CSV table of C-alpha atoms in Angstrom, one decimal:
chain,number,residue,atom,x,y,z
A,238,MET,CA,39.5,0.7,186.6
A,239,ALA,CA,42.4,1.3,184.2
A,240,LYS,CA,44.9,4.4,185.1
A,241,ASN,CA,45.3,5.9,181.0
A,242,TYR,CA,49.3,7.5,180.2
A,243,ILE,CA,50.2,9.0,177.0
A,244,ARG,CA,53.5,10.1,176.2
A,245,PHE,CA,54.2,13.3,173.8
A,246,GLU,CA,56.9,15.4,172.8
A,247,LYS,CA,56.1,19.3,173.5
A,248,ASP,CA,58.9,22.2,172.5
A,249,HIS,CA,61.3,19.8,172.1
A,250,LYS,CA,61.2,17.5,175.6
A,251,ILE,CA,59.4,14.4,176.1
A,252,ASP,CA,57.3,14.2,178.8
A,253,TRP,CA,54.4,11.7,179.7
A,254,ALA,CA,51.2,12.9,181.3
A,255,LYS,CA,48.1,11.2,182.5
A,256,TRP,CA,45.2,10.7,180.2
A,257,GLU,CA,41.5,11.4,181.3
A,258,HIS,CA,38.6,12.8,178.8
A,259,GLY,CA,40.7,13.7,176.2
A,260,LYS,CA,43.9,16.0,178.5
A,261,ALA,CA,46.8,15.2,179.0
A,262,PHE,CA,48.4,16.4,182.6
A,263,PRO,CA,51.7,16.2,182.5
A,264,LEU,CA,53.6,14.2,184.9
A,265,GLY,CA,57.1,15.7,184.3
A,266,ALA,CA,58.4,12.4,184.6
A,267,GLY,CA,61.1,13.7,181.6
A,268,ASP,CA,62.2,11.3,178.8
A,269,LEU,CA,61.3,8.1,180.9
A,270,SER,CA,61.4,4.7,178.5
A,271,THR,CA,58.7,2.3,179.1
A,272,SER,CA,60.1,0.8,181.9
A,273,GLU,CA,60.9,2.6,183.7
A,274,PHE,CA,57.5,5.3,183.8
A,275,LEU,CA,56.6,2.0,185.2
A,276,GLU,CA,58.3,2.0,188.0
A,277,PHE,CA,57.9,6.1,187.8
A,278,ILE,CA,53.8,5.2,188.6
A,279,LYS,CA,54.7,3.1,191.3
A,280,ALA,CA,55.6,5.4,193.6
A,281,LYS,CA,51.6,7.9,193.0
A,282,PRO,CA,53.8,11.0,191.5
A,283,VAL,CA,51.6,13.9,192.7
A,284,LEU,CA,50.6,16.0,189.4
A,285,PRO,CA,52.6,19.3,189.6
A,286,ASP,CA,51.2,22.5,189.0
A,287,SER,CA,51.0,22.8,184.9
A,288,PRO,CA,49.4,23.5,181.3
A,289,VAL,CA,47.1,21.2,181.3
A,290,TYR,CA,47.2,20.4,177.6
A,291,GLN,CA,44.9,19.0,174.4
A,292,ARG,CA,45.8,16.3,172.6
A,293,GLN,CA,46.2,18.6,168.9
A,294,GLU,CA,48.8,20.9,170.9
A,295,LEU,CA,51.0,17.3,171.5
A,296,GLN,CA,52.9,15.8,169.6
A,297,ILE,CA,51.8,12.1,170.2
A,298,LEU,CA,54.6,8.9,170.9
A,299,SER,CA,54.4,6.1,170.9
A,300,PRO,CA,54.4,4.6,174.9
A,301,ILE,CA,56.3,1.6,173.8
A,302,THR,CA,59.9,3.0,174.2
A,303,ALA,CA,63.3,1.2,173.1
A,304,PRO,CA,65.4,-0.5,173.5
A,305,CYS,CA,62.2,-3.5,173.4
A,306,GLN,CA,61.7,-7.2,173.3
A,307,ILE,CA,58.2,-7.4,170.9
A,308,ILE,CA,57.3,-10.4,170.6
A,309,CYS,CA,54.1,-11.8,168.6
A,310,GLN,CA,51.5,-13.9,167.9
A,311,GLY,CA,50.4,-14.8,164.0
A,312,ALA,CA,46.9,-17.0,163.5
A,313,ASN,CA,45.7,-16.5,166.3
A,314,TYR,CA,41.9,-15.1,165.6
A,315,ARG,CA,39.6,-18.5,164.8
A,316,GLN,CA,38.3,-16.5,161.6
A,317,HIS,CA,42.0,-15.3,160.9
A,318,LEU,CA,43.2,-19.0,160.5
A,319,ILE,CA,40.7,-19.6,158.2
A,320,GLU,CA,40.6,-16.9,155.8
A,321,SER,CA,44.3,-17.7,156.1
A,322,GLY,CA,44.1,-21.2,154.1
A,323,LEU,CA,44.2,-22.9,157.5
A,324,ASP,CA,41.5,-24.8,159.3
A,325,PRO,CA,41.8,-24.1,163.4
A,326,ASP,CA,40.4,-27.4,164.5
A,327,GLU,CA,43.7,-28.9,163.7
A,328,LYS,CA,46.1,-26.1,165.3
A,329,THR,CA,48.3,-27.8,167.6
A,330,TYR,CA,51.1,-25.3,168.0
A,331,ASN,CA,51.3,-21.3,169.0
A,332,LEU,CA,52.6,-19.4,166.6
A,333,PHE,CA,55.7,-16.7,168.5
A,334,PHE,CA,57.6,-14.4,166.0
A,335,THR,CA,58.9,-11.0,166.6
A,336,LYS,CA,59.7,-8.1,165.3
A,337,SER,CA,62.6,-5.2,165.3
A,338,ASP,CA,62.0,-2.7,167.9
A,339,ALA,CA,63.2,-0.4,164.9
A,340,THR,CA,59.2,-0.3,164.3
A,341,LEU,CA,58.2,1.3,166.8
A,342,SER,CA,56.1,5.2,165.8
A,343,PRO,CA,53.4,7.3,166.9
A,344,PRO,CA,50.0,5.9,166.8
A,345,ILE,CA,49.3,9.8,164.8
A,346,GLY,CA,50.6,10.2,161.9
A,347,GLU,CA,52.9,8.2,159.1
A,348,VAL,CA,52.6,4.7,157.8
A,349,ILE,CA,55.7,4.9,155.1
A,350,ARG,CA,55.4,2.2,152.8
A,351,PRO,CA,58.7,1.1,151.5
A,352,ARG,CA,60.2,1.3,147.7
A,353,HIS,CA,59.9,-1.9,146.8
A,354,VAL,CA,56.8,-3.4,148.4
A,355,GLN,CA,53.7,-4.1,146.4
A,356,LEU,CA,51.5,-5.6,149.4
A,357,LEU,CA,51.3,-3.5,152.1
A,358,ASP,CA,49.4,-4.9,154.8
A,359,TYR,CA,48.0,-4.1,158.3
A,360,GLU,CA,47.0,-5.9,161.7
A,361,ILE,CA,45.6,-3.7,164.6
A,362,GLU,CA,46.8,-6.0,168.0
A,363,LEU,CA,46.7,-5.7,171.8
A,364,GLY,CA,49.5,-5.6,172.9
A,365,LEU,CA,50.6,-6.3,176.6
A,366,VAL,CA,53.4,-4.8,178.4
A,367,PHE,CA,55.2,-7.6,180.9
A,368,GLY,CA,56.8,-5.7,184.2
A,369,LYS,CA,58.0,-8.5,185.8
A,370,THR,CA,61.3,-9.7,184.6
A,371,ILE,CA,59.9,-13.6,183.4
A,372,ASN,CA,63.9,-15.7,183.9
A,373,ARG,CA,62.1,-19.2,184.2
A,374,PRO,CA,59.1,-21.9,183.7
A,375,LEU,CA,56.0,-20.8,185.3
A,376,GLU,CA,52.6,-21.7,186.3
A,377,ILE,CA,50.5,-18.1,184.2
A,378,HIS,CA,46.6,-18.3,185.0
A,379,SER,CA,43.9,-15.8,184.5
A,380,GLY,CA,44.3,-15.8,188.7
A,381,ASN,CA,47.3,-14.1,188.6
A,382,ILE,CA,48.1,-13.1,185.3
A,383,SER,CA,48.5,-9.6,186.7
A,384,GLU,CA,52.0,-9.8,188.4
A,385,TYR,CA,53.6,-10.2,185.0
A,386,VAL,CA,51.9,-8.4,182.5
A,387,SER,CA,51.0,-4.7,183.8
A,388,ALA,CA,49.6,-2.3,181.4
A,389,LEU,CA,47.7,-3.1,177.3
A,390,PHE,CA,47.8,-0.7,174.4
A,391,MET,CA,47.4,-1.0,171.2
A,392,ALA,CA,49.8,-2.5,167.8
A,393,ASN,CA,49.2,-2.3,164.0
A,394,ASP,CA,51.2,-5.0,163.2
A,395,VAL,CA,52.3,-3.6,159.6
A,396,SER,CA,53.2,-6.1,157.1
A,397,ALA,CA,55.3,-6.0,153.0
A,398,ARG,CA,53.7,-9.5,152.8
A,399,ASP,CA,55.4,-9.7,149.3
A,400,ILE,CA,58.4,-10.1,151.5
A,401,GLN,CA,57.2,-11.9,154.2
A,402,LEU,CA,55.8,-14.5,152.3
A,403,PRO,CA,57.6,-15.3,149.4
A,404,GLN,CA,60.6,-14.9,150.5
A,405,LEU,CA,60.1,-16.5,154.2
A,406,GLN,CA,61.1,-13.5,156.2
A,407,TRP,CA,58.9,-12.7,158.7
A,408,TYR,CA,61.1,-10.8,160.9
A,409,LYS,CA,61.8,-8.4,157.9
A,410,GLY,CA,58.5,-8.1,156.0
A,411,LYS,CA,57.4,-7.0,159.1
A,412,SER,CA,60.0,-5.1,160.4
A,413,TYR,CA,59.9,-2.3,158.1
A,414,ARG,CA,60.3,1.1,159.8
A,415,SER,CA,57.2,2.4,160.9
A,416,PHE,CA,55.8,-0.4,160.7
A,417,LEU,CA,54.2,-0.9,164.3
A,418,PRO,CA,52.8,2.2,165.2
A,419,ALA,CA,51.9,2.1,169.4
A,420,GLY,CA,49.6,3.9,171.6
A,421,PRO,CA,48.7,6.4,172.1
A,422,VAL,CA,46.8,5.1,175.5
A,423,LEU,CA,49.0,3.4,177.9
A,424,ALA,CA,46.2,1.9,180.2
A,425,VAL,CA,47.7,0.6,183.4
A,426,LEU,CA,45.4,-2.0,184.8
A,427,GLU,CA,44.2,-2.9,188.5
A,428,GLU,CA,43.9,-6.5,189.3
A,429,ASP,CA,40.1,-6.6,188.8
A,430,ASP,CA,40.3,-5.3,185.2
A,431,PHE,CA,42.2,-8.5,184.0
A,432,SER,CA,38.8,-9.6,183.7
A,433,LEU,CA,37.6,-7.7,181.0
A,434,LEU,CA,40.0,-8.5,178.6
A,435,GLU,CA,38.2,-10.4,176.5
A,436,SER,CA,35.3,-8.3,176.7
A,437,LEU,CA,37.4,-5.9,174.9
A,438,GLU,CA,36.3,-5.1,171.2
A,439,LEU,CA,39.2,-4.1,168.2
A,440,THR,CA,37.9,-1.7,165.7
A,441,LEU,CA,40.0,-0.6,162.2
A,442,LEU,CA,38.9,0.9,159.2
A,443,VAL,CA,40.6,1.8,156.2
A,444,ASN,CA,39.7,5.3,154.7
A,445,ASP,CA,36.6,4.8,156.9
A,446,LYS,CA,35.4,1.9,156.0
A,447,VAL,CA,35.3,-1.6,158.6
A,448,ARG,CA,37.9,-4.0,158.2
A,449,GLN,CA,38.6,-5.7,161.4
A,450,HIS,CA,36.5,-6.2,164.4
A,451,ASP,CA,36.3,-8.5,166.4
A,452,THR,CA,36.6,-9.4,170.6
A,453,ILE,CA,39.5,-10.8,172.5
A,454,SER,CA,37.2,-13.6,174.2
A,455,SER,CA,37.7,-14.8,169.7
A,456,LEU,CA,42.2,-15.6,170.2
A,457,VAL,CA,42.6,-19.5,169.8
A,458,TYR,CA,45.5,-18.7,172.5
A,459,ALA,CA,44.3,-16.8,175.9
A,460,PRO,CA,47.5,-14.4,177.1
A,461,ALA,CA,48.2,-16.5,180.7
A,462,GLU,CA,48.3,-19.4,178.6
A,463,SER,CA,50.4,-17.9,175.9
A,464,ILE,CA,52.3,-16.4,178.5
A,465,GLN,CA,53.3,-19.4,180.5
A,466,GLU,CA,54.4,-21.3,177.0
A,467,LEU,CA,56.6,-18.0,176.2
A,468,SER,CA,58.4,-18.7,180.4
A,469,HIS,CA,59.7,-22.0,179.3
A,470,PHE,CA,61.5,-20.5,176.3
A,471,CYS,CA,62.3,-17.4,176.6
A,472,ASN,CA,63.9,-14.8,179.0
A,473,ILE,CA,61.3,-11.5,179.2
A,474,ASN,CA,62.0,-7.6,181.0
A,475,PRO,CA,60.1,-5.2,182.1
A,476,GLY,CA,59.2,-3.3,179.0
A,477,ASP,CA,59.5,-6.2,176.6
A,478,VAL,CA,55.9,-7.1,174.7
A,479,LEU,CA,53.7,-9.3,173.5
A,480,LEU,CA,51.6,-8.7,170.9
A,481,THR,CA,48.9,-11.0,170.7
A,482,GLY,CA,47.6,-11.4,167.3
A,483,THR,CA,45.3,-9.7,165.0
A,484,PRO,CA,40.8,-11.0,163.6
A,485,SER,CA,40.5,-11.4,160.5
A,486,GLY,CA,40.2,-8.6,157.6
A,487,CYS,CA,43.7,-7.7,156.4
A,488,ALA,CA,44.5,-7.8,152.6
A,489,LEU,CA,45.8,-11.1,152.8
A,490,ARG,CA,43.9,-13.9,151.6
A,491,ALA,CA,45.3,-17.3,151.2
A,492,PRO,CA,45.0,-18.9,148.0
A,493,GLY,CA,42.5,-21.8,147.7
A,494,LYS,CA,42.9,-25.6,148.3
A,495,PHE,CA,42.9,-26.7,144.8
A,496,LEU,CA,45.5,-23.7,144.2
A,497,GLN,CA,47.1,-24.6,146.1
A,498,LYS,CA,47.9,-28.6,145.7
A,499,ILE,CA,48.7,-27.2,142.0
A,500,ALA,CA,51.7,-24.2,143.6
A,501,ALA,CA,52.6,-26.9,145.4
A,502,LEU,CA,54.1,-28.7,141.7
A,503,LEU,CA,56.0,-25.4,140.8
A,504,PRO,CA,59.4,-24.3,141.4
A,505,GLU,CA,59.2,-22.1,143.9
A,506,LYS,CA,60.0,-18.7,141.6
A,507,LYS,CA,57.1,-19.3,140.1
A,508,LYS,CA,54.7,-20.4,142.5
A,509,TRP,CA,55.3,-17.0,144.1
A,510,LYS,CA,55.2,-15.5,141.3
A,511,LEU,CA,52.3,-16.9,140.7
A,512,PHE,CA,50.9,-16.0,144.4
A,513,ILE,CA,51.8,-12.2,143.7
A,514,LYS,CA,50.7,-11.8,140.8
A,515,GLY,CA,46.9,-12.4,141.8
A,516,GLN,CA,47.8,-10.6,145.7
A,517,LEU,CA,48.3,-7.8,143.6
A,518,LYS,CA,44.5,-8.5,142.2
A,519,ARG,CA,42.9,-7.6,145.1
A,520,SER,CA,42.0,-3.8,146.7
A,521,ASP,CA,42.6,-4.1,150.2
A,522,TYR,CA,46.4,-3.9,150.4
A,523,LEU,CA,47.4,-0.5,150.7
A,524,LYS,CA,48.8,2.4,149.3
A,525,PRO,CA,49.2,6.0,149.4
A,526,GLY,CA,47.1,8.2,150.5
A,527,ASP,CA,44.7,5.5,152.2
A,528,LYS,CA,44.2,6.1,156.3
A,529,ILE,CA,44.2,4.2,158.8
A,530,HIS,CA,41.4,4.9,161.7
A,531,SER,CA,41.8,2.1,165.2
A,532,SER,CA,40.5,1.5,168.8
A,533,ILE,CA,40.7,-0.6,171.3
A,534,ARG,CA,38.0,-0.5,174.1
A,535,THR,CA,34.9,-1.9,175.9
A,536,ALA,CA,31.6,-1.2,175.3
A,537,ASP,CA,31.4,0.5,178.7
A,538,ARG,CA,35.1,2.4,178.3
A,539,ARG,CA,36.4,0.7,181.5
A,540,ILE,CA,38.6,0.2,179.3
A,541,ASP,CA,39.8,2.7,175.9
A,542,LEU,CA,43.3,2.0,174.3
A,543,GLY,CA,42.3,5.3,172.1
A,544,ASP,CA,42.7,5.8,168.4
A,545,GLN,CA,45.0,5.3,165.9
A,546,GLU,CA,44.8,8.1,163.0
A,547,LEU,CA,47.9,6.3,160.8
A,548,LEU,CA,48.3,8.7,157.1
A,549,VAL,CA,50.0,5.9,154.3
A,550,VAL,CA,52.8,7.2,152.4
A,551,GLN,CA,54.7,6.2,150.0
A,552,GLU,CA,58.7,6.5,150.6
A,553,SER,CA,60.4,9.2,149.2
C-alpha cells in the first residue's frame, strides 16, 4: 500500500513527516530535496520520539523541490481534446512541453494572478516522480514502470491563456511564480500499487462547483507509454517529474470550426485580439477571491493524494 509523506515548515525549520489519518509524524529528516528524501526512506527510518501534529499546526510545503525538470503533457484526455477544438481520433502524437521550477508552490495557499494576465486557468493533473536516472532509450511497460517511477503527487498546471496562446509562449504562459501548486502528499508506491493508477479519480472545484472530474483510465497516452517515448529524447534524473495532462472542464474553450476558418484568414494581431475578446466573455476564468479545491484518490482511498486548497489573489 502506498505510504504518504508531507514536507512542512514548523518554527522556521523544514522537515518531512509520515502522513496518516490526518496527522503528521515528523521524521527528523531535515530540509532534504525530493530525490534525497526518496533515498532517505529507502533506509526505512524509525519515527523519532517527537510531537505529532495536526495539519493546521504546520505550513505544508510542496513535496517537489527545485531544482528539478518539470515535463508536462498536453491534451492527453479524450474529452479535453474535443474542448480544445481537436479530433481525438486524428491525434497521432504525444504533446510534451515544460514548466519552470520557479512555479512550484504550496498546496495550501495562494495562486497569484499577474497584473497583465486576464485569462487565468486551472488544470488538475496527476504528477509522477522519477526515482531512477533515464539516459538512454528504454522499453517501459506497465510491468516495469515501478523501476522508474517512485511516487505520485497532485499538481495544478495553472496557465495564463492570454500569454500561452496569442504569444505562442507555452513555457512563459505556464511558468509564472505560484503556477504549480504541488502536493500536499507525496505518495511513495509499492510495486502492486501501480495496478491502481487507472482507478484514480481527479476532481477540481472552483467556489464549491465541480469544474473537472475524470479518471486516469481516460488518458490517451498512459504513463508507461509516455515515459518510454520520453526516454528517446530526454535525460531524466531522480526528483524530476512528469505531469500527465488535465481532464476536460478548463475555462479555455476553442472557437467553433467555422470561426477558426474565418480567423485563419485574418492577420495574426487581429485574430488573437478577437480570441481574447471572446474568451473574456466566459465567466469560468479564475478571478481574485476564487477558491480552488482539488483531490486525487481511488474510491477506496488506497491511494489518496490529499486535498489542495487555494485562493486566487491579484499581484500587488
